[in-house]
Amino acid sequence: MIEKLWQALYDAGGVIKDQAANMGQGAREKSQEVIEEWLAVFPRLEAYGFRVTHFSLGVSISPSLEVEMRAAHETFPPERIDQYIETTRSSTALQLVFNTVKSTYALYRKAKLPLRGELIVRLRIRISPEIRVIIGAPAGVEE
């Protein structure tokens, strides 16, 4: 009886291990697919006025790509951002970037703060991309 219980636990462990490996492989493949899509976007963002200042790849079960881009505030006045949003309707990635930049500037203006430093956009590309827009230099970063 105990032998059968041990065998059942051993078999269940093998099934769980196989499922975890399959899920890990699926996550890696999906992450790589998302990263590949974004790689085509960065030259377009540079054409709009950003310059890539940081580029890194994190490799794990779910790989990620981290990119930092900078631009002068004058490069993206509100009307130009609206124009870019209108002309990039076919690209979800570009729409995400420009809508996040627009929202950040709107909130910053609402706070009635003067513009400082540069416009910084940080992207963490993984299965679920994260876009962070920074106005000025983040703490701990030397210019």
The first five atom37 places (N, CA, C, CB, O) and aatype in JSON, in Angstrom:
{
  "aatype": [12, 9, 6, 11, 10, 17, 5, 0, 10, 18, 3, 0, 7, 7, 19, 9, 11, 3, 5, 0, 0, 2, 12, 7, 5, 7, 0, 1, 6, 11, 15, 5, 6, 19, 9, 6, 6, 17, 10, 0, 19, 13, 14, 1, 10, 6, 0, 18, 7, 13, 1, 19, 16, 8, 13, 15, 10, 7, 19, 15, 9, 15, 14, 15, 10, 6, 19, 6, 12, 1, 0, 0, 8, 6, 16, 13, 14, 14, 6, 1, 9, 3, 5, 18, 9, 6, 16, 16, 1, 15, 15, 16, 0, 10, 5, 10, 19, 13, 2, 16, 19, 11, 15, 16, 18, 0, 10, 18, 1, 11, 0, 11, 10, 14, 10, 1, 7, 6, 10, 9, 19, 1, 10, 1, 9, 1, 9, 15, 14, 6, 9, 1, 19, 9, 9, 7, 0, 14, 0, 7, 19, 6, 6],
  "atom_mask": [
    [1, 1, 1, 1, 1],
    [1, 1, 1, 1, 1],
    [1, 1, 1, 1, 1],
    [1, 1, 1, 1, 1],
    [1, 1, 1, 1, 1],
    [1, 1, 1, 1, 1],
    [1, 1, 1, 1, 1],
    [1, 1, 1, 1, 1],
    [1, 1, 1, 1, 1],
    [1, 1, 1, 1, 1],
    [1, 1, 1, 1, 1],
    [1, 1, 1, 1, 1],
    [1, 1, 1, 0, 1],
    [1, 1, 1, 0, 1],
    [1, 1, 1, 1, 1],
    [1, 1, 1, 1, 1],
    [1, 1, 1, 1, 1],
    [1, 1, 1, 1, 1],
    [1, 1, 1, 1, 1],
    [1, 1, 1, 1, 1],
    [1, 1, 1, 1, 1],
    [1, 1, 1, 1, 1],
    [1, 1, 1, 1, 1],
    [1, 1, 1, 0, 1],
    [1, 1, 1, 1, 1],
    [1, 1, 1, 0, 1],
    [1, 1, 1, 1, 1],
    [1, 1, 1, 1, 1],
    [1, 1, 1, 1, 1],
    [1, 1, 1, 1, 1],
    [1, 1, 1, 1, 1],
    [1, 1, 1, 1, 1],
    [1, 1, 1, 1, 1],
    [1, 1, 1, 1, 1],
    [1, 1, 1, 1, 1],
    [1, 1, 1, 1, 1],
    [1, 1, 1, 1, 1],
    [1, 1, 1, 1, 1],
    [1, 1, 1, 1, 1],
    [1, 1, 1, 1, 1],
    [1, 1, 1, 1, 1],
    [1, 1, 1, 1, 1],
    [1, 1, 1, 1, 1],
    [1, 1, 1, 1, 1],
    [1, 1, 1, 1, 1],
    [1, 1, 1, 1, 1],
    [1, 1, 1, 1, 1],
    [1, 1, 1, 1, 1],
    [1, 1, 1, 0, 1],
    [1, 1, 1, 1, 1],
    [1, 1, 1, 1, 1],
    [1, 1, 1, 1, 1],
    [1, 1, 1, 1, 1],
    [1, 1, 1, 1, 1],
    [1, 1, 1, 1, 1],
    [1, 1, 1, 1, 1],
    [1, 1, 1, 1, 1],
    [1, 1, 1, 0, 1],
    [1, 1, 1, 1, 1],
    [1, 1, 1, 1, 1],
    [1, 1, 1, 1, 1],
    [1, 1, 1, 1, 1],
    [1, 1, 1, 1, 1],
    [1, 1, 1, 1, 1],
    [1, 1, 1, 1, 1],
    [1, 1, 1, 1, 1],
    [1, 1, 1, 1, 1],
    [1, 1, 1, 1, 1],
    [1, 1, 1, 1, 1],
    [1, 1, 1, 1, 1],
    [1, 1, 1, 1, 1],
    [1, 1, 1, 1, 1],
    [1, 1, 1, 1, 1],
    [1, 1, 1, 1, 1],
    [1, 1, 1, 1, 1],
    [1, 1, 1, 1, 1],
    [1, 1, 1, 1, 1],
    [1, 1, 1, 1, 1],
    [1, 1, 1, 1, 1],
    [1, 1, 1, 1, 1],
    [1, 1, 1, 1, 1],
    [1, 1, 1, 1, 1],
    [1, 1, 1, 1, 1],
    [1, 1, 1, 1, 1],
    [1, 1, 1, 1, 1],
    [1, 1, 1, 1, 1],
    [1, 1, 1, 1, 1],
    [1, 1, 1, 1, 1],
    [1, 1, 1, 1, 1],
    [1, 1, 1, 1, 1],
    [1, 1, 1, 1, 1],
    [1, 1, 1, 1, 1],
    [1, 1, 1, 1, 1],
    [1, 1, 1, 1, 1],
    [1, 1, 1, 1, 1],
    [1, 1, 1, 1, 1],
    [1, 1, 1, 1, 1],
    [1, 1, 1, 1, 1],
    [1, 1, 1, 1, 1],
    [1, 1, 1, 1, 1],
    [1, 1, 1, 1, 1],
    [1, 1, 1, 1, 1],
    [1, 1, 1, 1, 1],
    [1, 1, 1, 1, 1],
    [1, 1, 1, 1, 1],
    [1, 1, 1, 1, 1],
    [1, 1, 1, 1, 1],
    [1, 1, 1, 1, 1],
    [1, 1, 1, 1, 1],
    [1, 1, 1, 1, 1],
    [1, 1, 1, 1, 1],
    [1, 1, 1, 1, 1],
    [1, 1, 1, 1, 1],
    [1, 1, 1, 1, 1],
    [1, 1, 1, 1, 1],
    [1, 1, 1, 1, 1],
    [1, 1, 1, 0, 1],
    [1, 1, 1, 1, 1],
    [1, 1, 1, 1, 1],
    [1, 1, 1, 1, 1],
    [1, 1, 1, 1, 1],
    [1, 1, 1, 1, 1],
    [1, 1, 1, 1, 1],
    [1, 1, 1, 1, 1],
    [1, 1, 1, 1, 1],
    [1, 1, 1, 1, 1],
    [1, 1, 1, 1, 1],
    [1, 1, 1, 1, 1],
    [1, 1, 1, 1, 1],
    [1, 1, 1, 1, 1],
    [1, 1, 1, 1, 1],
    [1, 1, 1, 1, 1],
    [1, 1, 1, 1, 1],
    [1, 1, 1, 1, 1],
    [1, 1, 1, 1, 1],
    [1, 1, 1, 0, 1],
    [1, 1, 1, 1, 1],
    [1, 1, 1, 1, 1],
    [1, 1, 1, 1, 1],
    [1, 1, 1, 0, 1],
    [1, 1, 1, 1, 1],
    [1, 1, 1, 1, 1],
    [1, 1, 1, 1, 1]
  ],
  "atom_positions": [
    [[0.82, -1.19, 0.0], [0.0, 0.0, 0.0], [0.87, 1.27, 0.0], [-0.94, -0.01, 1.22], [0.65, 2.18, -0.79]],
    [[1.85, 1.31, 0.88], [2.75, 2.46, 0.95], [3.54, 2.57, -0.35], [3.71, 2.34, 2.16], [3.8, 3.67, -0.84]],
    [[3.91, 1.43, -0.91], [4.65, 1.43, -2.19], [3.82, 2.07, -3.3], [5.03, -0.02, -2.59], [4.35, 2.82, -4.12]],
    [[2.51, 1.78, -3.34], [1.63, 2.36, -4.34], [1.5, 3.87, -4.14], [0.25, 1.69, -4.28], [1.46, 4.63, -5.11]],
    [[1.43, 4.3, -2.89], [1.33, 5.72, -2.57], [2.59, 6.46, -3.04], [1.12, 5.93, -1.07], [2.49, 7.53, -3.63]],
    [[3.77, 5.89, -2.77], [5.02, 6.49, -3.21], [5.09, 6.56, -4.73], [6.21, 5.7, -2.68], [5.54, 7.56, -5.3]],
    [[4.63, 5.5, -5.39], [4.64, 5.48, -6.85], [3.71, 6.56, -7.41], [4.22, 4.1, -7.36], [4.05, 7.22, -8.39]],
    [[2.52, 6.73, -6.8], [1.57, 7.76, -7.24], [2.17, 9.16, -7.07], [0.25, 7.64, -6.46], [2.02, 10.01, -7.95]],
    [[2.84, 9.39, -5.94], [3.48, 10.69, -5.7], [4.6, 10.92, -6.71], [4.03, 10.76, -4.26], [4.76, 12.03, -7.23]],
    [[5.37, 9.87, -6.98], [6.47, 9.98, -7.94], [5.92, 10.3, -9.34], [7.28, 8.66, -7.97], [6.46, 11.17, -10.03]],
    [[4.87, 9.61, -9.74], [4.25, 9.85, -11.04], [3.68, 11.26, -11.13], [3.14, 8.82, -11.31], [3.85, 11.94, -12.15]],
    [[3.01, 11.72, -10.06], [2.44, 13.07, -10.04], [3.56, 14.11, -10.15], [1.61, 13.29, -8.75], [3.41, 15.11, -10.85]],
    [[4.65, 13.88, -9.47], [5.8, 14.79, -9.55], [6.33, 14.88, -10.96], [0.0, 0.0, 0.0], [6.69, 15.97, -11.42]],
    [[6.39, 13.76, -11.66], [6.86, 13.77, -13.04], [5.93, 14.55, -13.95], [0.0, 0.0, 0.0], [6.39, 15.29, -14.81]],
    [[4.64, 14.39, -13.76], [3.65, 15.11, -14.57], [3.77, 16.61, -14.32], [2.21, 14.62, -14.26], [3.75, 17.41, -15.26]],
    [[3.89, 17.01, -13.06], [4.02, 18.42, -12.71], [5.3, 19.0, -13.3], [4.01, 18.61, -11.17], [5.3, 20.12, -13.82]],
    [[6.38, 18.24, -13.23], [7.65, 18.68, -13.8], [7.53, 18.88, -15.31], [8.78, 17.66, -13.48], [8.02, 19.88, -15.85]],
    [[6.88, 17.95, -16.0], [6.69, 18.07, -17.45], [5.83, 19.29, -17.8], [6.04, 16.8, -18.01], [6.13, 20.02, -18.75]],
    [[4.75, 19.5, -17.03], [3.88, 20.65, -17.29], [4.61, 21.97, -17.06], [2.62, 20.59, -16.41], [4.45, 22.91, -17.82]],
    [[5.42, 22.03, -16.01], [6.19, 23.25, -15.72], [7.18, 23.52, -16.85], [6.94, 23.11, -14.37], [7.36, 24.67, -17.25]],
    [[7.81, 22.49, -17.37], [8.76, 22.66, -18.48], [8.04, 23.17, -19.72], [9.49, 21.32, -18.79], [8.54, 24.05, -20.41]],
    [[6.85, 22.62, -20.0], [6.07, 23.06, -21.15], [5.62, 24.5, -21.01], [4.86, 22.15, -21.35], [5.67, 25.28, -21.96]],
    [[5.17, 24.88, -19.79], [4.75, 26.26, -19.56], [5.95, 27.19, -19.69], [4.1, 26.41, -18.16], [5.83, 28.28, -20.27]],
    [[7.11, 26.79, -19.18], [8.31, 27.61, -19.29], [8.7, 27.81, -20.74], [0.0, 0.0, 0.0], [9.06, 28.92, -21.13]],
    [[8.63, 26.77, -21.54], [8.96, 26.86, -22.96], [7.97, 27.78, -23.67], [8.95, 25.45, -23.61], [8.36, 28.6, -24.5]],
    [[6.69, 27.65, -23.35], [5.67, 28.51, -23.95], [5.9, 29.97, -23.6], [0.0, 0.0, 0.0], [5.76, 30.84, -24.46]],
    [[6.24, 30.26, -22.34], [6.5, 31.64, -21.92], [7.71, 32.21, -22.64], [6.72, 31.71, -20.4], [7.71, 33.36, -23.07]],
    [[8.76, 31.39, -22.78], [9.96, 31.84, -23.51], [9.62, 32.17, -24.96], [11.07, 30.76, -23.45], [10.04, 33.21, -25.47]],
    [[8.87, 31.29, -25.61], [8.52, 31.52, -27.0], [7.66, 32.77, -27.17], [7.78, 30.31, -27.56], [7.89, 33.55, -28.09]],
    [[6.69, 32.95, -26.29], [5.82, 34.14, -26.37], [6.64, 35.4, -26.1], [4.64, 34.03, -25.37], [6.46, 36.4, -26.79]],
    [[7.52, 35.37, -25.11], [8.37, 36.53, -24.82], [9.26, 36.87, -26.0], [9.24, 36.26, -23.58], [9.4, 38.04, -26.36]],
    [[9.84, 35.86, -26.62], [10.71, 36.1, -27.77], [9.91, 36.71, -28.93], [11.38, 34.79, -28.22], [10.4, 37.58, -29.64]],
    [[8.69, 36.25, -29.1], [7.82, 36.79, -30.16], [7.52, 38.27, -29.9], [6.5, 35.98, -30.26], [7.58, 39.08, -30.82]],
    [[7.2, 38.61, -28.66], [6.9, 40.0, -28.31], [8.14, 40.87, -28.48], [6.38, 40.09, -26.86], [8.05, 41.98, -29.0]],
    [[9.3, 40.37, -28.05], [10.55, 41.12, -28.19], [10.85, 41.37, -29.66], [11.71, 40.36, -27.52], [11.23, 42.48, -30.03]],
    [[10.69, 40.36, -30.5], [10.93, 40.52, -31.94], [10.05, 41.61, -32.54], [10.68, 39.19, -32.67], [10.52, 42.4, -33.36]],
    [[8.79, 41.67, -32.13], [7.88, 42.7, -32.63], [8.38, 44.09, -32.24], [6.45, 42.47, -32.08], [8.35, 45.01, -33.05]],
    [[8.84, 44.24, -31.0], [9.31, 45.54, -30.53], [10.63, 45.96, -31.18], [9.47, 45.52, -29.02], [10.87, 47.15, -31.36]],
    [[11.48, 45.0, -31.55], [12.75, 45.36, -32.18], [12.53, 46.17, -33.45], [13.56, 44.1, -32.5], [13.35, 47.03, -33.79]],
    [[11.46, 45.9, -34.14], [11.15, 46.66, -35.37], [10.63, 48.06, -35.05], [10.11, 45.9, -36.2], [10.62, 48.92, -35.93]],
    [[10.22, 48.3, -33.82], [9.64, 49.59, -33.44], [10.72, 50.62, -33.08], [8.68, 49.4, -32.26], [10.53, 51.81, -33.31]],
    [[11.84, 50.17, -32.53], [12.85, 51.11, -32.04], [13.42, 52.02, -33.13], [13.97, 50.36, -31.4], [13.58, 53.21, -32.87]],
    [[13.73, 51.54, -34.33], [14.18, 52.47, -35.38], [13.11, 53.52, -35.72], [14.56, 51.69, -36.64], [13.44, 54.66, -36.02]],
    [[11.86, 53.12, -35.66], [10.78, 54.07, -35.94], [10.71, 55.14, -34.85], [9.43, 53.34, -36.06], [10.51, 56.31, -35.14]],
    [[10.88, 54.72, -33.59], [10.87, 55.69, -32.49], [12.05, 56.65, -32.61], [10.91, 54.97, -31.13], [11.93, 57.83, -32.29]],
    [[13.2, 56.14, -33.05], [14.34, 57.03, -33.26], [14.04, 58.02, -34.38], [15.61, 56.21, -33.59], [14.47, 59.17, -34.31]],
    [[13.33, 57.6, -35.4], [12.96, 58.51, -36.5], [12.02, 59.62, -36.0], [12.29, 57.72, -37.64], [12.0, 60.71, -36.56]],
    [[11.24, 59.33, -34.95], [10.34, 60.34, -34.37], [11.07, 61.3, -33.43], [9.21, 59.65, -33.61], [10.5, 62.3, -33.02]],
    [[12.34, 61.01, -33.09], [13.09, 61.95, -32.26], [13.69, 61.39, -30.99], [0.0, 0.0, 0.0], [14.41, 62.1, -30.29]],
    [[13.41, 60.14, -30.67], [14.03, 59.53, -29.5], [15.41, 59.02, -29.86], [13.15, 58.37, -28.95], [15.69, 58.74, -31.03]],
    [[16.28, 58.9, -28.86], [17.55, 58.22, -29.06], [17.66, 57.14, -27.98], [18.78, 59.22, -29.01], [17.42, 57.4, -26.8]],
    [[18.03, 55.95, -28.39], [18.17, 54.84, -27.44], [19.46, 55.05, -26.66], [18.18, 53.45, -28.18], [20.53, 55.17, -27.25]],
    [[19.34, 55.1, -25.33], [20.5, 55.33, -24.48], [20.86, 54.12, -23.64], [20.25, 56.51, -23.57], [21.93, 54.08, -23.02]],
    [[19.98, 53.13, -23.62], [20.23, 51.92, -22.82], [19.47, 50.77, -23.47], [19.8, 52.12, -21.31], [18.31, 50.93, -23.86]],
    [[20.11, 49.64, -23.59], [19.5, 48.46, -24.23], [20.04, 47.24, -23.49], [19.83, 48.4, -25.78], [21.25, 47.03, -23.46]],
    [[19.16, 46.43, -22.9], [19.64, 45.23, -22.22], [18.65, 44.09, -22.38], [19.88, 45.52, -20.72], [17.44, 44.3, -22.54]],
    [[19.18, 42.89, -22.34], [18.38, 41.68, -22.47], [18.51, 40.88, -21.18], [18.82, 40.82, -23.7], [19.62, 40.63, -20.71]],
    [[17.39, 40.5, -20.62], [17.38, 39.63, -19.44], [16.89, 38.26, -19.87], [0.0, 0.0, 0.0], [15.82, 38.14, -20.47]],
    [[17.66, 37.23, -19.56], [17.31, 35.88, -19.97], [16.9, 35.08, -18.73], [18.49, 35.19, -20.72], [17.65, 34.99, -17.76]],
    [[15.71, 34.51, -18.8], [15.18, 33.68, -17.73], [14.08, 32.83, -18.34], [14.64, 34.54, -16.52], [14.0, 32.69, -19.56]],
    [[13.23, 32.26, -17.5], [12.1, 31.49, -18.03], [11.28, 32.38, -18.95], [11.21, 30.92, -16.87], [10.79, 31.93, -19.98]],
    [[11.14, 33.65, -18.57], [10.43, 34.62, -19.39], [11.4, 35.77, -19.7], [9.14, 35.15, -18.67], [11.53, 36.69, -18.9]],
    [[12.08, 35.72, -20.85], [13.07, 36.75, -21.19], [12.43, 38.14, -21.27], [13.74, 36.42, -22.53], [11.24, 38.28, -21.51]],
    [[13.26, 39.16, -21.04], [12.77, 40.53, -21.16], [13.83, 41.4, -21.82], [12.39, 41.1, -19.77], [15.03, 41.11, -21.75]],
    [[13.37, 42.44, -22.45], [14.24, 43.42, -23.1], [13.95, 44.75, -22.43], [14.01, 43.48, -24.66], [12.79, 45.16, -22.33]],
    [[15.0, 45.43, -21.96], [14.82, 46.75, -21.36], [15.51, 47.78, -22.22], [15.37, 46.78, -19.91], [16.67, 47.63, -22.59]],
    [[14.78, 48.84, -22.53], [15.3, 49.9, -23.39], [14.95, 51.24, -22.76], [14.72, 49.79, -24.84], [13.83, 51.44, -22.29]],
    [[15.93, 52.14, -22.77], [15.68, 53.51, -22.34], [15.93, 54.42, -23.52], [16.57, 53.91, -21.11], [16.93, 54.29, -24.23]],
    [[15.01, 55.35, -23.73], [15.14, 56.32, -24.82], [14.99, 57.71, -24.21], [14.08, 56.07, -25.96], [14.27, 57.9, -23.23]],
    [[15.68, 58.67, -24.81], [15.61, 60.05, -24.33], [15.36, 60.98, -25.49], [16.91, 60.44, -23.59], [15.67, 60.69, -26.65]],
    [[14.77, 62.12, -25.15], [14.53, 63.17, -26.14], [14.38, 64.5, -25.41], [13.26, 62.86, -27.0], [14.06, 64.53, -24.22]],
    [[14.62, 65.58, -26.12], [14.36, 66.91, -25.57], [12.86, 67.13, -25.51], [15.06, 68.02, -26.42], [12.12, 66.64, -26.36]],
    [[12.41, 67.85, -24.5], [10.97, 68.12, -24.39], [10.43, 68.84, -25.62], [10.68, 68.96, -23.14], [9.29, 68.62, -26.02]],
    [[11.25, 69.67, -26.22], [10.82, 70.44, -27.39], [10.5, 69.54, -28.58], [11.88, 71.44, -27.77], [9.78, 69.95, -29.49]],
    [[11.02, 68.33, -28.57], [10.78, 67.4, -29.66], [9.33, 66.91, -29.68], [11.72, 66.2, -29.54], [8.83, 66.48, -30.72]],
    [[8.66, 66.98, -28.53], [7.31, 66.41, -28.42], [6.3, 67.39, -27.82], [7.35, 65.16, -27.58], [5.78, 67.16, -26.73]],
    [[6.02, 68.5, -28.54], [4.93, 69.38, -28.07], [3.6, 68.63, -28.21], [4.9, 70.73, -28.88], [3.5, 67.7, -29.01]],
    [[2.57, 69.02, -27.45], [1.29, 68.29, -27.46], [0.71, 68.06, -28.85], [0.28, 69.04, -26.64], [0.21, 66.97, -29.14]],
    [[0.76, 69.07, -29.71], [0.16, 68.89, -31.05], [0.93, 67.87, -31.87], [0.12, 70.22, -31.8], [0.33, 67.16, -32.68]],
    [[2.24, 67.77, -31.69], [3.02, 66.78, -32.43], [2.72, 65.37, -31.9], [4.54, 67.08, -32.32], [2.62, 64.43, -32.69]],
    [[2.58, 65.24, -30.6], [2.23, 63.93, -30.02], [0.88, 63.48, -30.58], [2.18, 64.0, -28.46], [0.72, 62.32, -30.97]],
    [[-0.09, 64.4, -30.63], [-1.42, 64.06, -31.18], [-1.29, 63.63, -32.64], [-2.38, 65.27, -31.07], [-1.97, 62.7, -33.08]],
    [[-0.43, 64.31, -33.38], [-0.21, 63.96, -34.79], [0.38, 62.55, -34.89], [0.73, 64.99, -35.48], [-0.05, 61.75, -35.73]],
    [[1.36, 62.24, -34.04], [1.98, 60.91, -34.06], [0.97, 59.83, -33.68], [3.18, 60.87, -33.11], [0.97, 58.74, -34.26]],
    [[0.13, 60.13, -32.72], [-0.9, 59.16, -32.32], [-1.83, 58.88, -33.5], [-1.72, 59.68, -31.09], [-2.23, 57.74, -33.74]],
    [[-2.17, 59.93, -34.23], [-3.05, 59.77, -35.39], [-2.39, 58.97, -36.5], [-3.48, 61.14, -35.92], [-3.04, 58.14, -37.13]],
    [[-1.1, 59.21, -36.75], [-0.43, 58.55, -37.88], [0.12, 57.16, -37.55], [0.69, 59.42, -38.36], [0.6, 56.46, -38.45]],
    [[0.06, 56.76, -36.29], [0.59, 55.43, -35.92], [-0.52, 54.46, -35.52], [1.59, 55.57, -34.78], [-0.27, 53.51, -34.77]],
    [[-1.71, 54.69, -35.98], [-2.85, 53.84, -35.6], [-2.63, 52.35, -35.91], [-4.09, 54.31, -36.32], [-3.22, 51.49, -35.26]],
    [[-1.81, 52.06, -36.88], [-1.6, 50.66, -37.28], [-0.59, 49.94, -36.38], [-1.13, 50.6, -38.72], [-0.4, 48.73, -36.52]],
    [[0.06, 50.65, -35.46], [1.07, 50.04, -34.6], [0.68, 50.18, -33.13], [2.45, 50.67, -34.85], [0.74, 51.27, -32.56]],
    [[0.29, 49.08, -32.52], [-0.08, 49.09, -31.11], [1.09, 49.56, -30.25], [-0.54, 47.7, -30.66], [0.89, 50.31, -29.29]],
    [[2.3, 49.12, -30.57], [3.47, 49.49, -29.78], [3.69, 51.01, -29.81], [4.72, 48.77, -30.3], [3.89, 51.62, -28.76]],
    [[3.65, 51.6, -30.99], [3.83, 53.05, -31.09], [2.7, 53.79, -30.39], [3.91, 53.48, -32.56], [2.94, 54.82, -29.75]],
    [[1.5, 53.29, -30.52], [0.36, 53.9, -29.85], [0.56, 53.88, -28.33], [-0.95, 53.17, -30.23], [0.29, 54.87, -27.65]],
    [[1.02, 52.75, -27.8], [1.28, 52.65, -26.36], [2.3, 53.69, -25.91], [1.78, 51.24, -26.0], [2.1, 54.37, -24.9]],
    [[3.39, 53.82, -26.66], [4.44, 54.77, -26.29], [3.9, 56.2, -26.33], [5.65, 54.63, -27.22], [4.02, 56.93, -25.35]],
    [[3.31, 56.6, -27.44], [2.87, 58.0, -27.58], [1.71, 58.34, -26.65], [2.47, 58.27, -29.01], [1.65, 59.46, -26.15]],
    [[0.8, 57.41, -26.42], [-0.29, 57.68, -25.47], [0.23, 57.8, -24.05], [-1.35, 56.57, -25.54], [-0.28, 58.61, -23.27]],
    [[1.24, 57.01, -23.69], [1.82, 57.11, -22.35], [2.59, 58.43, -22.19], [2.76, 55.91, -22.08], [2.51, 59.06, -21.14]],
    [[3.31, 58.84, -23.22], [4.01, 60.13, -23.19], [2.97, 61.25, -23.04], [4.87, 60.34, -24.48], [3.15, 62.15, -22.22]],
    [[1.91, 61.2, -23.83], [0.87, 62.24, -23.78], [0.25, 62.31, -22.38], [-0.23, 61.96, -24.83], [0.07, 63.4, -21.84]],
    [[-0.08, 61.16, -21.8], [-0.7, 61.13, -20.47], [0.25, 61.66, -19.4], [-1.13, 59.7, -20.13], [-0.17, 62.36, -18.49]],
    [[1.52, 61.32, -19.52], [2.5, 61.79, -18.53], [2.64, 63.29, -18.59], [3.86, 61.13, -18.77], [2.62, 63.96, -17.55]],
    [[2.78, 63.84, -19.79], [2.86, 65.3, -19.93], [1.59, 65.98, -19.39], [3.09, 65.69, -21.41], [1.68, 67.01, -18.73]],
    [[0.43, 65.41, -19.67], [-0.83, 66.0, -19.2], [-0.86, 66.05, -17.68], [-2.04, 65.2, -19.74], [-1.24, 67.07, -17.1]],
    [[-0.48, 64.97, -17.04], [-0.46, 64.96, -15.57], [0.58, 65.92, -15.02], [-0.18, 63.54, -15.05], [0.35, 66.58, -14.01]],
    [[1.73, 65.98, -15.68], [2.8, 66.87, -15.23], [2.37, 68.34, -15.34], [4.09, 66.62, -16.06], [2.62, 69.13, -14.44]],
    [[1.71, 68.68, -16.46], [1.21, 70.05, -16.62], [0.14, 70.36, -15.56], [0.63, 70.26, -18.03], [0.08, 71.48, -15.04]],
    [[-0.69, 69.37, -15.26], [-1.73, 69.55, -14.26], [-1.13, 69.84, -12.88], [-2.63, 68.3, -14.2], [-1.72, 70.54, -12.07]],
    [[0.05, 69.28, -12.63], [0.75, 69.53, -11.36], [1.42, 70.91, -11.36], [1.8, 68.44, -11.11], [1.96, 71.33, -10.33]],
    [[1.4, 71.6, -12.49], [1.96, 72.95, -12.65], [3.45, 72.99, -12.27], [1.19, 73.95, -11.79], [3.89, 73.9, -11.56]],
    [[4.19, 72.02, -12.76], [5.63, 71.95, -12.52], [6.38, 72.36, -13.77], [6.05, 70.54, -12.07], [5.93, 72.08, -14.88]],
    [[7.53, 73.02, -13.62], [8.32, 73.37, -14.8], [9.02, 72.12, -15.35], [9.36, 74.46, -14.45], [9.41, 71.24, -14.6]],
    [[9.17, 72.08, -16.68], [9.86, 70.94, -17.29], [11.34, 70.99, -16.91], [9.7, 70.96, -18.84], [11.96, 72.04, -16.93]],
    [[11.87, 69.83, -16.56], [13.28, 69.73, -16.18], [13.91, 68.59, -16.98], [13.44, 69.49, -14.65], [13.22, 67.66, -17.41]],
    [[15.2, 68.68, -17.17], [15.94, 67.59, -17.78], [15.39, 67.2, -19.14], [0.0, 0.0, 0.0], [14.97, 68.04, -19.93]],
    [[15.41, 65.91, -19.39], [14.94, 65.37, -20.67], [13.69, 64.53, -20.46], [16.04, 64.52, -21.33], [13.32, 64.2, -19.33]],
    [[13.07, 64.21, -21.57], [12.0, 63.23, -21.57], [12.66, 61.86, -21.65], [10.98, 63.47, -22.77], [13.47, 61.61, -22.55]],
    [[12.33, 60.98, -20.72], [12.92, 59.65, -20.68], [11.79, 58.64, -20.77], [13.77, 59.43, -19.37], [10.82, 58.7, -20.02]],
    [[11.92, 57.71, -21.7], [10.94, 56.63, -21.82], [11.68, 55.32, -21.58], [10.23, 56.64, -23.23], [12.64, 55.0, -22.28]],
    [[11.21, 54.57, -20.59], [11.8, 53.26, -20.29], [10.77, 52.19, -20.61], [12.24, 53.17, -18.79], [9.61, 52.26, -20.2]],
    [[11.23, 51.21, -21.36], [10.35, 50.1, -21.73], [10.93, 48.8, -21.18], [10.18, 50.02, -23.28], [12.14, 48.56, -21.27]],
    [[10.08, 48.0, -20.63], [10.45, 46.63, -20.25], [9.54, 45.73, -21.05], [10.32, 46.38, -18.68], [8.34, 45.62, -20.77]],
    [[10.13, 45.08, -22.05], [9.35, 44.26, -22.97], [9.43, 42.81, -22.52], [9.87, 44.42, -24.43], [10.51, 42.22, -22.45]],
    [[8.29, 42.27, -22.21], [8.14, 40.87, -21.85], [6.74, 40.48, -22.29], [8.37, 40.61, -20.29], [6.12, 41.21, -23.07]],
    [[6.22, 39.38, -21.82], [4.89, 38.97, -22.28], [3.91, 40.14, -22.13], [4.38, 37.73, -21.5], [3.06, 40.35, -22.99]],
    [[4.03, 40.88, -21.04], [3.2, 42.05, -20.82], [4.12, 43.27, -20.73], [2.32, 41.89, -19.52], [4.74, 43.5, -19.69]],
    [[4.22, 44.07, -21.82], [5.15, 45.2, -21.82], [4.81, 46.25, -20.77], [5.17, 45.85, -23.2], [3.65, 46.45, -20.43]],
    [[5.84, 46.91, -20.26], [5.68, 47.99, -19.3], [6.37, 49.23, -19.87], [6.26, 47.61, -17.88], [7.52, 49.16, -20.31]],
    [[5.66, 50.35, -19.86], [6.23, 51.6, -20.36], [6.21, 52.6, -19.22], [5.43, 52.13, -21.6], [5.18, 52.83, -18.59]],
    [[7.36, 53.19, -18.96], [7.48, 54.19, -17.91], [8.04, 55.46, -18.54], [8.39, 53.7, -16.73], [9.08, 55.42, -19.2]],
    [[7.34, 56.58, -18.35], [7.79, 57.85, -18.89], [8.24, 58.72, -17.72], [6.66, 58.55, -19.73], [7.53, 58.86, -16.73]],
    [[9.43, 59.3, -17.86], [10.03, 60.11, -16.8], [10.34, 61.49, -17.36], [11.31, 59.43, -16.23], [10.88, 61.61, -18.46]],
    [[10.0, 62.5, -16.62], [10.36, 63.87, -17.0], [11.47, 64.29, -16.04], [9.12, 64.86, -16.93], [11.26, 64.34, -14.83]],
    [[12.64, 64.6, -16.58], [13.79, 64.93, -15.75], [14.64, 63.71, -15.51], [0.0, 0.0, 0.0], [14.41, 62.66, -16.11]],
    [[15.63, 63.84, -14.63], [16.55, 62.73, -14.35], [16.1, 62.01, -13.08], [18.02, 63.24, -14.19], [15.88, 62.66, -12.06]],
    [[15.95, 60.69, -13.13], [15.57, 59.96, -11.93], [16.66, 60.04, -10.87], [15.26, 58.51, -12.26], [17.83, 60.2, -11.21]],
    [[16.29, 59.92, -9.62], [17.25, 59.98, -8.51], [18.3, 58.89, -8.68], [16.53, 59.84, -7.15], [18.0, 57.77, -9.06]],
    [[19.54, 59.25, -8.37], [20.62, 58.28, -8.44], [21.24, 58.14, -9.81], [0.0, 0.0, 0.0], [22.14, 57.33, -9.99]],
    [[20.77, 58.92, -10.79], [21.3, 58.84, -12.13], [22.11, 60.09, -12.4], [20.18, 58.66, -13.18], [21.59, 61.2, -12.31]],
    [[23.35, 59.91, -12.73], [24.2, 61.05, -13.04], [24.05, 61.4, -14.51], [25.69, 60.76, -12.68], [24.02, 60.51, -15.37]],
    [[23.97, 62.65, -14.79], [23.86, 63.12, -16.17], [25.22, 63.41, -16.73], [22.97, 64.36, -16.27], [25.34, 63.82, -17.88]]
  ]
}
